PDB file of C-alpha atoms in Angstrom:
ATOM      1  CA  UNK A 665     -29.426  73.316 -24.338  1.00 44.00           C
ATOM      2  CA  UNK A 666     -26.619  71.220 -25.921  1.00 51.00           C
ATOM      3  CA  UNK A 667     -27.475  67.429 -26.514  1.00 53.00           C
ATOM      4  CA  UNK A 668     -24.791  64.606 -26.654  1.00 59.00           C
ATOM      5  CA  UNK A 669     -26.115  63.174 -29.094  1.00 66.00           C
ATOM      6  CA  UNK A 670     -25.490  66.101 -31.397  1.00 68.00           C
ATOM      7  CA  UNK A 671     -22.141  65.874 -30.794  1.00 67.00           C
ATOM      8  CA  UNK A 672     -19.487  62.938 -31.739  1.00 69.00           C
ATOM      9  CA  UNK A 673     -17.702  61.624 -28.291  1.00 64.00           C
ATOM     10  CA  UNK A 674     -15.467  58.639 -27.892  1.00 70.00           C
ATOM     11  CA  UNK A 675     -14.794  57.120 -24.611  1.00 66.00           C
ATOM     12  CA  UNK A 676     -11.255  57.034 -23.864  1.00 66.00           C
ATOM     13  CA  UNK A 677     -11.334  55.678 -20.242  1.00 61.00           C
ATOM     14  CA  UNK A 678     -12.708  54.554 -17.181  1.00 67.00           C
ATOM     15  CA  UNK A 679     -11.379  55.635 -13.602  1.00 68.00           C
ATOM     16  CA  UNK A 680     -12.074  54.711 -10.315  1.00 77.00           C
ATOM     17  CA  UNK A 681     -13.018  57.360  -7.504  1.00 82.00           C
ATOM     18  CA  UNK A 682     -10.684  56.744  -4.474  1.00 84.00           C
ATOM     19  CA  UNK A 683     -10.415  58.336  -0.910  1.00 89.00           C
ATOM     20  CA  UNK A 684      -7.293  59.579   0.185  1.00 90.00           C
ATOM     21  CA  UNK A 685      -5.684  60.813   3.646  1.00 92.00           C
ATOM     22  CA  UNK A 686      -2.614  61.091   4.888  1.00 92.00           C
ATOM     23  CA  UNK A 687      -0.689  57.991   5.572  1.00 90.00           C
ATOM     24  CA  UNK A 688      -1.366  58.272   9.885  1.00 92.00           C
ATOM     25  CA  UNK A 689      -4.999  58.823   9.587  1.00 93.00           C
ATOM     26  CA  UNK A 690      -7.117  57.126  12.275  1.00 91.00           C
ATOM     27  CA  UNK A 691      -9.092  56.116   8.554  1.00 90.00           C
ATOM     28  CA  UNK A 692      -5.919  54.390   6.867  1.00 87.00           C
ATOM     29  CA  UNK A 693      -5.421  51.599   5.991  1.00 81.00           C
ATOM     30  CA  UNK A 694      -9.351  50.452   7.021  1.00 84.00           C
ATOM     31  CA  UNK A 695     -11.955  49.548   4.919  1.00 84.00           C
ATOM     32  CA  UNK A 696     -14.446  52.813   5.579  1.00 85.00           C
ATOM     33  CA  UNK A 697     -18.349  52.109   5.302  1.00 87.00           C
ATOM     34  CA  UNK A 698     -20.847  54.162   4.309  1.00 88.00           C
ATOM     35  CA  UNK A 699     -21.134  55.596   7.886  1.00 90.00           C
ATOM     36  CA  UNK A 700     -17.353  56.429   7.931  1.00 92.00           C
ATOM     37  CA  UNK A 701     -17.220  57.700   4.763  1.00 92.00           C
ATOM     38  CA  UNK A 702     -20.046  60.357   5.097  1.00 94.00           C
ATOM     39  CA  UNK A 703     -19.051  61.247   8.687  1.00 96.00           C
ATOM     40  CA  UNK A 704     -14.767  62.035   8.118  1.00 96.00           C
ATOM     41  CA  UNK A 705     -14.235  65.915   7.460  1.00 97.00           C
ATOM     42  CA  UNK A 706     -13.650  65.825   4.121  1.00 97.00           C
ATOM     43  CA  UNK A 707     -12.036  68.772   1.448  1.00 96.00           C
ATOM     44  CA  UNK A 708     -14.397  68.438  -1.825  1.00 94.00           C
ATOM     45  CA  UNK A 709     -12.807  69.643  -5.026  1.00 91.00           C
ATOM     46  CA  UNK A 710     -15.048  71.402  -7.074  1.00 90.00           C
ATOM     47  CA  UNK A 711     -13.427  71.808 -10.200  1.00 84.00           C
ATOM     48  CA  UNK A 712     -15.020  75.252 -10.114  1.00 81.00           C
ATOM     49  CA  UNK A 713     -18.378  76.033 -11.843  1.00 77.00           C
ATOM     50  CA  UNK A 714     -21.401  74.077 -11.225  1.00 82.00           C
ATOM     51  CA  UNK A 715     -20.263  70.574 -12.380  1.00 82.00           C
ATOM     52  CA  UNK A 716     -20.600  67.975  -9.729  1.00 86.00           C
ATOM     53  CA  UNK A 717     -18.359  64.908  -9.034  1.00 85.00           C
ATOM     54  CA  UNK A 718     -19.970  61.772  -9.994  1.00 83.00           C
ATOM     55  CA  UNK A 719     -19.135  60.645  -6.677  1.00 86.00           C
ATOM     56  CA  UNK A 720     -21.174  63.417  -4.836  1.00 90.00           C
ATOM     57  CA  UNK A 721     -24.143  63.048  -7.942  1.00 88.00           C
ATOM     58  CA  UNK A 722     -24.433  59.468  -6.127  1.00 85.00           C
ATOM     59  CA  UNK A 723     -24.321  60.085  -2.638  1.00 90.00           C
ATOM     60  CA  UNK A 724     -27.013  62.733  -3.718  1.00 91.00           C
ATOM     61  CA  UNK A 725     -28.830  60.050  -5.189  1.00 89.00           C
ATOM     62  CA  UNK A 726     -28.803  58.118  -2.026  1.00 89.00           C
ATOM     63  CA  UNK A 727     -29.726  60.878  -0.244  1.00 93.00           C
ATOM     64  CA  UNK A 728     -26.611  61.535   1.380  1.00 92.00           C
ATOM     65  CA  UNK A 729     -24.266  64.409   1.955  1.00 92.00           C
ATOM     66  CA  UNK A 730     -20.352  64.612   3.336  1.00 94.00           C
ATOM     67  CA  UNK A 731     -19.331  66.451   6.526  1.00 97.00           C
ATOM     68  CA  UNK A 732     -17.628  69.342   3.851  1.00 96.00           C
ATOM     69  CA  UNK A 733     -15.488  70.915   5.648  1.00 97.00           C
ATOM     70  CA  UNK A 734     -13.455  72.675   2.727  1.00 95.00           C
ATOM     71  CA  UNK A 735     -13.929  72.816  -0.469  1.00 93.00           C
ATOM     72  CA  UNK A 736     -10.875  73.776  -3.261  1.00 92.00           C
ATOM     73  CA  UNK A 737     -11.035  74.541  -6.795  1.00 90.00           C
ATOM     74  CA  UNK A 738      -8.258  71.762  -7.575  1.00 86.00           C
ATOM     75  CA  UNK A 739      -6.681  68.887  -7.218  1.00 85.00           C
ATOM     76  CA  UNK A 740      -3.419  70.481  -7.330  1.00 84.00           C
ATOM     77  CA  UNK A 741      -2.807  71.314  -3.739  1.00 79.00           C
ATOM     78  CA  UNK A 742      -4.543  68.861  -2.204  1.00 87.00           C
ATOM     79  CA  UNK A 743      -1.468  67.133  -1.142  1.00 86.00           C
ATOM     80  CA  UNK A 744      -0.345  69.575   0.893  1.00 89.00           C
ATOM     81  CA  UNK A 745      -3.818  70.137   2.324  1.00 93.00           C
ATOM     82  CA  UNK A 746      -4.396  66.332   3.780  1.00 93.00           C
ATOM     83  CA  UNK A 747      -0.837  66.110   4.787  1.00 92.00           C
ATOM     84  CA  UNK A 748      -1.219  68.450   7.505  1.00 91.00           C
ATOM     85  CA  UNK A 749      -4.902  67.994   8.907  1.00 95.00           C
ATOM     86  CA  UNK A 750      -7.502  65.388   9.143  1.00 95.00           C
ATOM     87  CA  UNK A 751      -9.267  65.912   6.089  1.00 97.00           C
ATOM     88  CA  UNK A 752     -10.132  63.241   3.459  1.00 95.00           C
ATOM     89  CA  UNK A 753     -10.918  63.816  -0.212  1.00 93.00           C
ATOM     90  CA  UNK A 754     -12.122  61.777  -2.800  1.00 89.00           C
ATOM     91  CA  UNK A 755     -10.652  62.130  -6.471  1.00 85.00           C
ATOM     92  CA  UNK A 756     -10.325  60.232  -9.375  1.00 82.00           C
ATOM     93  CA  UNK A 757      -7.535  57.559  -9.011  1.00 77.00           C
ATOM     94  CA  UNK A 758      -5.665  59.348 -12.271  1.00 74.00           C
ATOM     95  CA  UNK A 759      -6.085  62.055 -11.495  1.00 68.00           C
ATOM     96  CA  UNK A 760      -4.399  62.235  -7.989  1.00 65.00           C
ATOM     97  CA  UNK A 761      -1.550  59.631  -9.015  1.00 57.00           C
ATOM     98  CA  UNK A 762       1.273  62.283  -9.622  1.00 49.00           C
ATOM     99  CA  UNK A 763       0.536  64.175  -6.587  1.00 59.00           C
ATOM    100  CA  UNK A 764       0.178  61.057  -4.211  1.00 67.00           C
ATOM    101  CA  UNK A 765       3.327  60.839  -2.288  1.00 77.00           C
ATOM    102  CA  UNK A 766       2.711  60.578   1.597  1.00 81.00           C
ATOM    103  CA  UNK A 767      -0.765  59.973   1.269  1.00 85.00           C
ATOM    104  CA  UNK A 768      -3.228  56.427   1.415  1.00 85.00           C
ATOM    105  CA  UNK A 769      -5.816  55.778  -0.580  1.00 80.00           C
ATOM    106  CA  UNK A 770      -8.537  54.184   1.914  1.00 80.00           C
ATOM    107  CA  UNK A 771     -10.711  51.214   0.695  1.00 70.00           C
ATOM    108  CA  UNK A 772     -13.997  51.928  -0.091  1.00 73.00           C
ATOM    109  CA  UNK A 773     -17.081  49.371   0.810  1.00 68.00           C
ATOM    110  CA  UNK A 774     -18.613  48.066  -2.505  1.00 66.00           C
ATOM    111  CA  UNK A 775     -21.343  50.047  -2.063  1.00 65.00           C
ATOM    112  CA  UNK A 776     -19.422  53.571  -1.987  1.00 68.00           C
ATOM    113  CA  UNK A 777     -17.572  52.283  -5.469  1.00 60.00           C
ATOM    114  CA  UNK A 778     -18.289  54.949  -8.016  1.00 58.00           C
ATOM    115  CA  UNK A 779     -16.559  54.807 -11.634  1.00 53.00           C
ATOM    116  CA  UNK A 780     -16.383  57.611 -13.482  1.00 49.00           C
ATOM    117  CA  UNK A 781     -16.694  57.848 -17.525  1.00 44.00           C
TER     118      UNK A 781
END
């Protein structure tokens, strides 16, 4: 079992989780509660493996789960994915930056905000 505290880490930044659609969702542009949120058909990126999404460790935490319709590996065709169906994901802001064009980033109740470290 590996410890962090064995090991020397730095933190080099904080990012924000953020959901994103395409730009004609029925969801953009609205400020989606916890009830939204959970309930939209979302595409989870796993990042393969086991390792879970801060995001998803919370909800978990809450006792919540997503209406997971697809999950993907990456983040690296998820454009094209929520372009051209109803699907929402949630990513690291960062992360998805690049790859954003045509597509909204919702606004999350306080209660859904989740930073990542």
């Amino acid at each position: 079992m590996i410890q962090e505290e064995n090991f020397y880490h730095r933190h080099l930044l904080d990012d924000q989780y953020v959901c994103v659609m395409r730009k004609s969702h029925l969801l953009a542009g609205r400020r989606l509660g916890v009830n939204d949120y959970v309930k939209a058909s979302h595409s989870v990126v796993t990042y393969g493996g086991t390792w879970r999404s801060g995001y998803l460790r919370a909800l978990d935490e809450r006792g919540l789960s997503l209406n997971q319709v697809v999950t993907v590996p990456s983040i690296s065709d998820l454009r094209h994915i929520l372009l051209g169906t109803d699907l929402v994901s949630t990513v690291p802001r960062i992360g998805l930056l690049p790859r954003a064009i045509g597509l909204q980033f919702a606004n999350l109740a306080r209660e859904l905000l989740v930073e990542d470290h």
